[in-house]
Amino acid sequence: MSEVTIKIEGMSCNGCVRNVTKALEALPGVTGAKVSLEQACAVVQYDPAAIDEAVMRQAVEDAGFDAPLDL
Ligand code: 9UX
């Protein structure tokens, strides 16, 4: 299992945090996601054989937020 921190812009309340968490945890290969409103990021546990960071970032974007590559 691997872990990555993804920068997330545009979250303004805990509803956003919930939405991002659900979007990430719905992805095959993601086993857990801890999203921080204050730190504007998500720490994601995942199986690197099943998913990569680009797919996670796209899921965050599809949920209506920005996930820029630069940390
Ligand atoms: Mo809060 Mo976020 O009212 O998608 S849920 S702004």
PDB file of C-alpha atoms in Angstrom, residues 36-65:
ATOM      1  CA  SER A  36      -8.232  18.415   5.506  1.00  0.00           C
ATOM      2  CA  LEU A  37     -10.131  21.645   4.950  1.00  0.00           C
ATOM      3  CA  GLU A  38      -7.545  23.716   6.830  1.00  0.00           C
ATOM      4  CA  GLN A  39      -4.559  22.247   4.997  1.00  0.00           C
ATOM      5  CA  ALA A  40      -6.373  22.061   1.629  1.00  0.00           C
ATOM      6  CA  CYS A  41      -5.186  18.562   0.911  1.00  0.00           C
ATOM      7  CA  ALA A  42      -6.050  14.884   0.978  1.00  0.00           C
ATOM      8  CA  VAL A  43      -3.831  12.098   2.265  1.00  0.00           C
ATOM      9  CA  VAL A  44      -4.794   9.007   0.303  1.00  0.00           C
ATOM     10  CA  GLN A  45      -3.900   5.373   0.914  1.00  0.00           C
ATOM     11  CA  TYR A  46      -3.974   3.311  -2.248  1.00  0.00           C
ATOM     12  CA  ASP A  47      -2.790   0.242  -4.095  1.00  0.00           C
ATOM     13  CA  PRO A  48      -0.233   1.445  -6.662  1.00  0.00           C
ATOM     14  CA  ALA A  49      -0.945  -1.609  -8.823  1.00  0.00           C
ATOM     15  CA  ALA A  50      -4.576  -0.479  -9.189  1.00  0.00           C
ATOM     16  CA  ILE A  51      -4.584   3.325  -9.428  1.00  0.00           C
ATOM     17  CA  ASP A  52      -2.274   6.300  -9.798  1.00  0.00           C
ATOM     18  CA  GLU A  53      -2.322   9.878  -8.593  1.00  0.00           C
ATOM     19  CA  ALA A  54      -3.562  11.316 -11.903  1.00  0.00           C
ATOM     20  CA  VAL A  55      -6.807   9.342 -11.612  1.00  0.00           C
ATOM     21  CA  MET A  56      -7.307  10.602  -8.053  1.00  0.00           C
ATOM     22  CA  ARG A  57      -6.714  14.187  -9.111  1.00  0.00           C
ATOM     23  CA  GLN A  58      -9.198  13.793 -11.963  1.00  0.00           C
ATOM     24  CA  ALA A  59     -11.836  12.463  -9.527  1.00  0.00           C
ATOM     25  CA  VAL A  60     -11.322  15.526  -7.325  1.00  0.00           C
ATOM     26  CA  GLU A  61     -11.713  17.770 -10.375  1.00  0.00           C
ATOM     27  CA  ASP A  62     -14.839  15.894 -11.450  1.00  0.00           C
ATOM     28  CA  ALA A  63     -16.274  16.554  -7.982  1.00  0.00           C
ATOM     29  CA  GLY A  64     -15.921  20.273  -8.651  1.00  0.00           C
ATOM     30  CA  PHE A  65     -12.589  21.179  -7.052  1.00  0.00           C
TER      31      PHE A  65
END
